Tab-separated table of C-alpha atoms and ligand atoms in Angstrom:
chain	number	residue	atom	x	y	z
A	15	MET	CA	-43.401	97.898	164.875
A	16	ARG	CA	-44.644	100.345	167.837
A	17	ILE	CA	-46.970	98.422	169.968
A	18	LEU	CA	-49.339	98.723	172.695
A	19	VAL	CA	-49.260	95.726	175.645
A	20	THR	CA	-52.344	96.486	177.472
A	21	GLY	CA	-52.157	95.390	181.128
A	22	GLY	CA	-48.079	95.898	180.784
A	23	ALA	CA	-47.157	96.661	184.272
A	24	GLY	CA	-48.885	93.426	185.143
A	25	PHE	CA	-47.063	90.071	185.778
A	26	ILE	CA	-47.453	88.067	182.591
A	27	GLY	CA	-47.906	91.926	180.648
A	28	SER	CA	-44.415	93.237	181.507
A	29	HIS	CA	-42.776	90.225	180.661
A	30	VAL	CA	-44.064	90.756	177.327
A	31	ALA	CA	-43.184	94.447	177.526
A	32	GLU	CA	-39.508	93.622	177.838
A	33	ALA	CA	-39.760	90.613	175.334
A	34	LEU	CA	-40.989	92.316	172.906
A	35	LEU	CA	-38.648	95.688	173.684
A	36	ALA	CA	-35.508	93.028	173.380
A	37	ALA	CA	-36.736	91.859	169.815
A	38	GLY	CA	-36.480	95.361	168.815
A	39	HIS	CA	-39.843	96.428	168.646
A	40	GLU	CA	-41.065	100.007	170.322
A	41	VAL	CA	-43.288	99.381	173.455
A	42	ARG	CA	-45.611	101.340	175.299
A	43	VAL	CA	-48.220	100.352	177.841
A	44	LEU	CA	-51.645	100.799	179.231
A	45	ASP	CA	-52.257	99.884	182.346
A	46	ALA	CA	-54.606	100.345	185.099
A	47	LEU	CA	-52.581	99.394	187.953
A	48	LEU	CA	-55.637	97.554	190.044
A	49	PRO	CA	-54.831	97.778	193.499
A	50	ALA	CA	-55.647	94.048	194.081
A	51	VAL	CA	-52.189	93.269	192.116
A	52	HIS	CA	-50.581	96.315	192.007
A	53	ARG	CA	-48.624	98.145	195.113
A	54	GLY	CA	-46.657	101.228	194.577
A	55	THR	CA	-44.936	101.797	191.366
A	56	PRO	CA	-44.099	99.325	188.736
A	57	TYR	CA	-40.529	97.940	187.514
A	58	LEU	CA	-40.300	98.708	183.697
A	59	PRO	CA	-37.532	99.759	181.519
A	60	ALA	CA	-37.067	103.061	180.975
A	61	GLU	CA	-37.430	102.471	177.400
A	62	ILE	CA	-41.345	101.778	177.749
A	63	ASP	CA	-43.981	104.337	176.758
A	64	PHE	CA	-45.995	103.641	180.502
A	65	ARG	CA	-48.930	105.294	180.809
A	66	VAL	CA	-51.175	104.603	183.528
A	67	GLY	CA	-55.129	104.172	182.204
A	68	ASP	CA	-57.748	101.542	181.957
A	69	VAL	CA	-58.842	99.675	179.265
A	70	ARG	CA	-62.947	100.441	180.061
A	71	ASP	CA	-61.663	103.940	179.655
A	72	PRO	CA	-62.355	105.073	175.461
A	73	ALA	CA	-60.364	107.775	175.977
A	74	ALA	CA	-57.315	106.512	177.561
A	75	VAL	CA	-57.893	103.589	175.034
A	76	ALA	CA	-57.673	105.948	171.980
A	77	ASP	CA	-54.919	107.966	173.222
A	78	ALA	CA	-52.747	104.634	173.631
A	79	LEU	CA	-53.286	103.708	170.519
A	80	ARG	CA	-51.488	106.789	168.405
A	81	SER	CA	-48.966	105.558	165.813
A	82	VAL	CA	-49.588	102.091	167.167
A	83	ASP	CA	-49.152	99.060	164.557
A	84	ALA	CA	-50.232	96.375	166.843
A	85	VAL	CA	-51.967	95.620	170.376
A	86	SER	CA	-51.161	93.034	172.871
A	87	HIS	CA	-53.677	92.899	175.086
A	88	GLN	CA	-52.786	91.251	178.331
A	89	ALA	CA	-55.083	93.189	180.538
A	90	ALA	CA	-57.294	90.976	182.321
A	91	MET	CA	-58.780	89.943	185.787
A	92	VAL	CA	-57.588	86.558	186.194
A	93	GLY	CA	-58.433	83.323	188.810
A	94	LEU	CA	-61.515	82.158	189.499
A	95	GLY	CA	-62.920	84.291	191.972
A	96	LEU	CA	-64.373	84.338	195.215
A	97	ASP	CA	-67.975	84.167	194.051
A	98	LEU	CA	-70.513	85.467	192.170
A	99	ASP	CA	-70.027	89.390	193.296
A	100	ASP	CA	-67.035	89.229	191.169
A	101	ALA	CA	-69.134	88.624	187.977
A	102	PRO	CA	-69.672	92.194	187.017
A	103	ASP	CA	-65.937	92.820	187.391
A	104	TYR	CA	-64.730	90.031	185.579
A	105	VAL	CA	-66.839	90.902	182.770
A	106	GLY	CA	-66.175	94.348	182.553
A	107	CYS	CA	-62.355	94.217	182.603
A	108	ASN	CA	-61.923	91.327	180.397
A	109	ASP	CA	-65.123	92.150	178.135
A	110	LEU	CA	-66.055	95.316	178.048
A	111	GLY	CA	-62.740	96.329	178.475
A	112	THR	CA	-61.875	94.302	175.181
A	113	ALA	CA	-65.310	95.462	173.257
A	114	VAL	CA	-63.399	99.074	174.291
A	115	LEU	CA	-59.865	98.155	173.059
A	116	LEU	CA	-61.583	96.785	169.881
A	117	ALA	CA	-63.441	99.635	168.464
A	118	ALA	CA	-61.070	101.690	169.136
A	119	MET	CA	-58.894	99.733	167.476
A	120	ALA	CA	-61.239	99.873	164.311
A	121	ARG	CA	-61.149	103.971	164.453
A	122	ALA	CA	-57.530	104.004	164.478
A	123	GLU	CA	-57.195	101.573	162.113
A	124	VAL	CA	-55.035	99.395	164.072
A	125	GLY	CA	-55.146	95.646	162.443
A	126	ARG	CA	-53.282	93.033	164.248
A	127	LEU	CA	-54.115	91.945	167.686
A	128	VAL	CA	-52.315	89.079	170.659
A	129	LEU	CA	-54.466	88.371	172.624
A	130	ALA	CA	-54.148	86.752	176.127
A	131	GLY	CA	-56.550	83.561	175.948
A	132	SER	CA	-56.422	80.691	178.489
A	133	MET	CA	-56.961	77.023	178.299
A	134	VAL	CA	-59.963	77.341	180.927
A	135	VAL	CA	-62.400	77.841	178.013
A	136	TYR	CA	-62.190	73.855	177.436
A	137	GLY	CA	-63.511	73.208	180.595
A	138	GLU	CA	-62.550	69.289	181.768
A	139	GLY	CA	-61.149	68.600	178.665
A	140	HIS	CA	-60.522	65.330	176.196
A	141	TYR	CA	-60.823	62.107	177.815
A	142	THR	CA	-60.528	58.178	176.449
A	143	CYS	CA	-62.740	55.588	177.629
A	144	GLY	CA	-62.070	52.015	176.928
A	145	GLU	CA	-65.234	51.138	175.954
A	146	HIS	CA	-66.994	54.728	174.374
A	147	GLY	CA	-63.830	56.091	173.083
A	148	ARG	CA	-63.460	59.873	173.229
A	149	VAL	CA	-65.453	61.469	175.888
A	150	VAL	CA	-66.410	64.486	177.804
A	151	PRO	CA	-67.218	64.489	181.162
A	152	GLY	CA	-69.590	66.191	183.380
A	153	PRO	CA	-68.152	68.285	186.232
A	154	ARG	CA	-67.619	66.025	189.149
A	155	PRO	CA	-70.347	65.037	191.449
A	156	ALA	CA	-69.899	66.647	194.997
A	157	ALA	CA	-70.450	62.928	196.188
A	158	ASP	CA	-67.401	61.453	194.354
A	159	LEU	CA	-65.272	64.101	195.472
A	160	GLU	CA	-66.333	63.460	199.073
A	161	SER	CA	-65.666	60.013	199.292
A	162	GLY	CA	-62.067	60.465	197.630
A	163	ARG	CA	-63.166	59.610	194.105
A	164	PHE	CA	-61.241	62.554	192.227
A	165	GLU	CA	-61.099	60.712	188.483
A	166	PRO	CA	-63.985	62.164	186.366
A	167	ARG	CA	-65.905	58.972	184.795
A	168	CYS	CA	-67.482	57.980	181.590
A	169	PRO	CA	-70.722	59.495	181.151
A	170	GLY	CA	-71.659	56.151	179.536
A	171	CYS	CA	-70.334	53.666	181.722
A	172	GLY	CA	-69.165	54.901	184.769
A	173	GLN	CA	-65.573	53.955	184.118
A	174	ASP	CA	-62.305	55.530	184.728
A	175	LEU	CA	-60.886	57.531	181.479
A	176	THR	CA	-57.695	58.641	180.186
A	177	PRO	CA	-56.599	62.001	179.980
A	178	GLY	CA	-55.411	63.342	176.779
A	179	GLN	CA	-53.976	66.522	175.133
A	180	VAL	CA	-57.006	69.220	173.753
A	181	ALA	CA	-56.419	70.423	170.604
A	182	GLU	CA	-57.621	74.032	169.544
A	183	GLU	CA	-60.365	72.817	167.581
A	184	ALA	CA	-61.998	71.014	171.134
A	185	ALA	CA	-65.324	72.319	171.652
A	186	PRO	CA	-65.307	75.143	174.224
A	187	ASP	CA	-66.564	74.435	177.706
A	188	PRO	CA	-66.636	77.250	180.073
A	189	ARG	CA	-67.189	76.182	183.686
A	190	ASN	CA	-66.800	79.639	185.726
A	191	VAL	CA	-67.460	82.962	184.907
A	192	TYR	CA	-63.838	83.465	184.375
A	193	ALA	CA	-63.655	81.135	181.619
A	194	ALA	CA	-67.000	82.287	180.037
A	195	THR	CA	-65.102	86.034	179.858
A	196	LYS	CA	-62.044	84.623	178.335
A	197	LEU	CA	-64.078	82.849	175.660
A	198	ALA	CA	-66.102	86.085	174.981
A	199	GLN	CA	-63.031	87.693	174.306
A	200	GLU	CA	-61.945	85.717	171.994
A	201	HIS	CA	-65.430	85.828	169.931
A	202	LEU	CA	-65.335	89.830	170.080
A	203	ALA	CA	-61.927	89.394	168.680
A	204	GLY	CA	-63.155	87.013	166.310
A	205	ALA	CA	-66.085	89.760	165.286
A	206	TRP	CA	-63.655	92.434	165.357
A	207	ALA	CA	-61.042	90.985	162.933
A	208	ARG	CA	-63.977	89.653	160.054
A	209	THR	CA	-64.817	93.266	160.082
A	210	VAL	CA	-61.978	95.033	159.585
A	211	GLY	CA	-60.093	92.299	158.040
A	212	GLY	CA	-57.814	92.270	160.730
A	213	THR	CA	-55.079	89.533	162.266
A	214	ALA	CA	-56.272	88.225	165.860
A	215	THR	CA	-54.026	85.552	167.631
A	216	SER	CA	-55.733	84.298	170.790
A	217	LEU	CA	-52.350	82.464	172.823
A	218	ARG	CA	-54.062	80.010	175.177
A	219	TYR	CA	-52.092	80.140	178.243
A	220	HIS	CA	-51.590	77.268	180.286
A	221	ASN	CA	-50.521	77.676	184.026
A	222	VAL	CA	-47.882	80.513	183.691
A	223	TYR	CA	-45.608	80.548	186.513
A	224	GLY	CA	-42.206	82.477	187.382
A	225	PRO	CA	-40.509	85.758	188.835
A	226	ARG	CA	-42.906	88.929	189.570
A	227	MET	CA	-46.323	86.450	190.010
A	228	PRO	CA	-48.371	88.158	192.422
A	229	ARG	CA	-48.283	86.827	195.951
A	230	ASP	CA	-51.551	84.443	196.764
A	231	THR	CA	-54.789	85.908	196.450
A	232	PRO	CA	-57.959	84.505	195.977
A	233	TYR	CA	-57.354	85.563	192.396
A	234	SER	CA	-53.915	83.422	192.384
A	235	GLY	CA	-52.672	80.608	190.852
A	236	VAL	CA	-51.632	77.397	193.095
A	237	ALA	CA	-48.054	78.223	191.816
A	238	SER	CA	-48.401	81.363	193.774
A	239	ILE	CA	-50.160	80.136	196.412
A	240	PHE	CA	-47.628	77.053	197.300
A	241	ARG	CA	-45.016	79.775	196.279
A	242	SER	CA	-46.071	82.021	199.006
A	243	ALA	CA	-47.026	79.334	201.338
A	244	LEU	CA	-42.933	78.098	201.401
A	245	GLU	CA	-41.876	81.729	201.730
A	246	ALA	CA	-43.858	81.907	205.218
A	247	GLY	CA	-42.724	78.693	206.432
A	248	ARG	CA	-45.897	76.900	205.559
A	249	ALA	CA	-46.254	73.504	203.908
A	250	PRO	CA	-47.982	73.741	200.690
A	251	ARG	CA	-51.156	72.372	200.831
A	252	VAL	CA	-52.272	70.069	198.126
A	253	PHE	CA	-56.294	69.287	197.276
A	254	GLU	CA	-57.337	66.110	196.171
A	255	ASP	CA	-55.068	63.158	195.910
A	256	GLY	CA	-52.214	65.954	194.553
A	257	GLY	CA	-52.908	63.591	191.355
A	258	GLN	CA	-54.426	66.382	188.832
A	259	ARG	CA	-52.515	67.207	185.977
A	260	ARG	CA	-51.573	71.359	184.903
A	261	ASP	CA	-49.252	72.119	182.340
A	262	PHE	CA	-46.678	74.556	184.356
A	263	VAL	CA	-45.430	77.286	181.609
A	264	HIS	CA	-42.639	79.239	182.386
A	265	VAL	CA	-43.644	83.445	181.721
A	266	ALA	CA	-40.394	83.752	179.317
A	267	ASP	CA	-41.841	81.377	177.287
A	268	ILE	CA	-45.126	83.045	177.471
A	269	ALA	CA	-43.555	85.843	176.746
A	270	ARG	CA	-41.957	84.725	173.622
A	271	ALA	CA	-44.865	82.856	172.153
A	272	ASN	CA	-46.320	86.453	172.407
A	273	VAL	CA	-43.214	87.823	170.262
A	274	ALA	CA	-43.780	84.894	167.959
A	275	ALA	CA	-47.820	85.526	167.698
A	276	LEU	CA	-47.562	88.754	166.742
A	277	GLY	CA	-45.525	87.972	163.453
A	278	ARG	CA	-48.408	85.843	162.608
A	279	ASP	CA	-49.686	86.315	158.947
A	280	GLY	CA	-53.342	85.841	157.953
A	281	ALA	CA	-56.320	87.672	158.584
A	282	GLY	CA	-59.086	86.453	160.905
A	283	LEU	CA	-58.878	84.705	164.471
A	284	ARG	CA	-56.752	81.631	165.126
A	285	ALA	CA	-56.123	80.308	168.221
A	286	TYR	CA	-53.198	78.306	169.906
A	287	ASN	CA	-52.492	76.666	173.003
A	288	VAL	CA	-49.510	77.509	174.704
A	289	GLY	CA	-47.801	75.278	177.083
A	290	THR	CA	-44.767	72.989	177.142
A	291	GLY	CA	-46.861	69.383	176.039
A	292	ARG	CA	-45.258	67.818	179.174
A	293	PRO	CA	-48.106	68.019	181.737
A	294	ARG	CA	-47.225	68.041	185.504
A	295	THR	CA	-49.150	66.646	188.714
A	296	VAL	CA	-49.572	69.325	190.995
A	297	GLY	CA	-48.571	67.181	193.498
A	298	GLN	CA	-45.513	66.630	191.839
A	299	MET	CA	-45.208	70.693	191.229
A	300	ALA	CA	-45.185	70.984	195.480
A	301	ALA	CA	-42.806	68.205	195.617
A	302	ALA	CA	-40.409	70.141	193.323
A	303	LEU	CA	-40.797	73.648	194.545
A	304	ALA	CA	-40.628	72.640	198.231
A	305	ASP	CA	-37.613	70.927	197.692
A	306	ALA	CA	-35.961	73.486	195.528
A	307	HIS	CA	-36.787	76.028	198.549
A	308	GLY	CA	-35.403	73.506	201.267
A	309	GLY	CA	-39.139	72.728	202.813
A	310	PRO	CA	-41.146	72.433	204.252
A	311	GLU	CA	-42.765	69.431	202.812
A	312	PRO	CA	-46.108	69.469	200.968
A	313	VAL	CA	-49.094	68.013	203.040
A	314	VAL	CA	-51.953	66.049	200.306
A	315	THR	CA	-54.990	67.340	202.453
A	316	GLY	CA	-57.513	65.622	200.281
A	317	GLN	CA	-59.738	69.072	200.240
A	318	PHE	CA	-61.258	70.058	196.902
A	319	ARG	CA	-63.001	72.821	195.092
A	320	LEU	CA	-65.920	72.451	193.236
A	321	GLY	CA	-65.242	74.267	190.454
A	322	ASP	CA	-62.286	72.761	189.891
A	323	VAL	CA	-61.433	70.638	186.548
A	324	ARG	CA	-59.325	67.663	187.133
A	325	HIS	CA	-57.051	68.154	184.478
A	326	ILE	CA	-56.248	70.520	182.074
A	327	THR	CA	-53.617	69.236	179.568
A	328	ALA	CA	-53.266	70.529	175.643
A	329	SER	CA	-51.233	70.145	172.841
A	330	PRO	CA	-48.871	73.060	171.923
A	331	ALA	CA	-48.469	71.555	168.146
A	332	ARG	CA	-49.904	73.943	166.540
A	333	LEU	CA	-47.994	76.344	167.794
A	334	GLN	CA	-45.061	74.502	166.594
A	335	ASP	CA	-45.758	73.636	163.752
A	336	GLU	CA	-47.369	77.009	162.389
A	337	LEU	CA	-45.310	79.857	164.747
A	338	GLY	CA	-41.783	77.398	165.248
A	339	TRP	CA	-42.330	78.097	169.125
A	340	ARG	CA	-41.024	76.064	171.576
A	341	ALA	CA	-40.675	76.170	175.608
A	342	GLU	CA	-37.483	76.868	176.598
A	343	VAL	CA	-37.649	76.425	180.125
A	344	PRO	CA	-37.170	72.649	181.477
A	345	PHE	CA	-39.929	72.239	184.411
A	346	GLU	CA	-37.628	71.456	187.392
A	347	ALA	CA	-35.110	74.536	186.446
A	348	GLY	CA	-37.822	76.903	186.414
A	349	MET	CA	-39.240	75.432	189.467
A	350	ALA	CA	-35.778	75.860	191.292
A	351	GLU	CA	-35.384	79.530	190.072
A	352	PHE	CA	-39.014	80.469	191.343
A	353	ALA	CA	-38.338	78.461	194.744
A	354	THR	CA	-36.915	81.793	195.466
A	355	ALA	CA	-37.516	84.559	192.452
A	356	PRO	CA	-39.237	87.573	193.822
A	357	LEU	CA	-43.235	87.697	193.723
A	358	ARG	CA	-44.957	90.849	193.963
B	420	UD1	C1	-55.609	78.300	186.387
B	420	UD1	C2	-55.968	79.694	186.368
B	420	UD1	C3	-56.816	80.135	185.355
B	420	UD1	C4	-56.083	79.682	183.897
B	420	UD1	C5	-55.704	78.518	183.929
B	420	UD1	C6	-54.842	77.783	182.949
B	420	UD1	C7	-56.053	80.795	188.422
B	420	UD1	C8	-56.891	80.654	189.891
B	420	UD1	N1	-56.212	79.830	187.784
B	420	UD1	O1	-56.721	77.738	186.578
B	420	UD1	O2	-57.220	81.749	185.433
B	420	UD1	O3	-57.051	80.263	183.183
B	420	UD1	O4	-54.698	77.594	185.266
B	420	UD1	O5	-54.632	76.546	182.803
B	420	UD1	O6	-54.920	81.352	188.604
B	420	UD1	N2	-54.513	73.830	194.220
B	420	UD1	C9	-54.074	73.105	195.512
B	420	UD1	N3	-53.641	73.634	196.375
B	420	UD1	C10	-54.164	74.874	196.552
B	420	UD1	C11	-54.921	75.816	195.477
B	420	UD1	C12	-55.226	74.869	194.398
B	420	UD1	O7	-53.718	71.826	195.217
B	420	UD1	O8	-53.852	75.954	197.583
B	420	UD1	C13	-54.908	72.551	192.874
B	420	UD1	C14	-56.691	72.884	192.892
B	420	UD1	O9	-57.367	72.093	193.606
B	420	UD1	C15	-56.077	72.596	191.232
B	420	UD1	C16	-54.686	72.839	190.624
B	420	UD1	O10	-54.367	72.798	192.050
B	420	UD1	O11	-56.524	71.360	190.915
B	420	UD1	C17	-54.555	74.128	189.931
B	420	UD1	O12	-55.339	75.191	190.641
B	420	UD1	P1	-55.401	76.786	190.276
B	420	UD1	O13	-54.231	77.123	189.589
B	420	UD1	O14	-56.006	77.649	190.931
B	420	UD1	O15	-56.312	76.747	189.009
B	420	UD1	P2	-56.127	76.057	187.261
B	420	UD1	O16	-57.393	75.428	187.496
B	420	UD1	O17	-55.233	75.302	187.038
């Protein structure tokens, strides 16, 4: 197939573009090279047809879609952002950009789409209370966090909860602007697929890390922040008590999931969690990275960010069962590589 990768010069997009090329596809990249995450000419293999352009620009998108069989839509503004002043940019890049792309795909009769989704659409996720069974806790009260109580409580009885793995059927619960834009992207893709009879596959990424991850900015994930600190000789600063769980998935596994998703049969939108299924705590991740880097040791600060959720862990069973994907990079090996891998 000839595949257009939007955002294909970025961290995840460039790995997706390379994996598609290695799988025998022809690859075209459309990337706006947004200054927040790009400096200089991006690294991309010479076989890739690289075009600078913004997904919000209908002319650039129409041009990039010529003779294309499928689109891998990775262009997005990521992270939690600073404050609500970021909201128009998030909505513009993520939702307006997706709408422009979908309209152009409908005109060009390109019927296959893979979308970079996010686990962030689930909010706090899935918990079980000994007394009340499955519950969905609300945002953690500031007073709890200030007193060092970080685990969410049962909305029924206030008791401790056991976190579980979220499946794709879970009701979405987007809790910040970024999350809202990632969910809206899926709804837009679903509407497009129904209208044109297309195939849309959303890959809900967990916490992605690996070579070429951008250095720390207010928009970076925790792995990049810790890695950048270590490089500068500073200790990674672990918030809360370090017991918050995430599923750290290597970018090479994300790229493989994208290759698999492009081959999915069936019309309509279908979402898949992409994670290893073996969550770690942020404290464990900091320790593994610091160890592989040769120090300095992480510091657990007790600081917290009000918008953070405690545990985000989802089940990759659907992706494994339906598309035969499995995470291949073990946590220890991936972190050891990431400790010295080049950042951007
Ligand atoms: C991250 C992504 C989000 C993505 C989601 C997928 C970012 C900013 N967020 O959300 O886009 O959709 O994964 O699951 O990329 N922490 C520290 N020290 C720090 C910074 C953070 O301990 O210096 C902690 C935070 O308190 C949090 C955890 O690390 O508990 C993860 O933070 P982060 O990577 O920013 O965001 P996620 O909520 O996992």
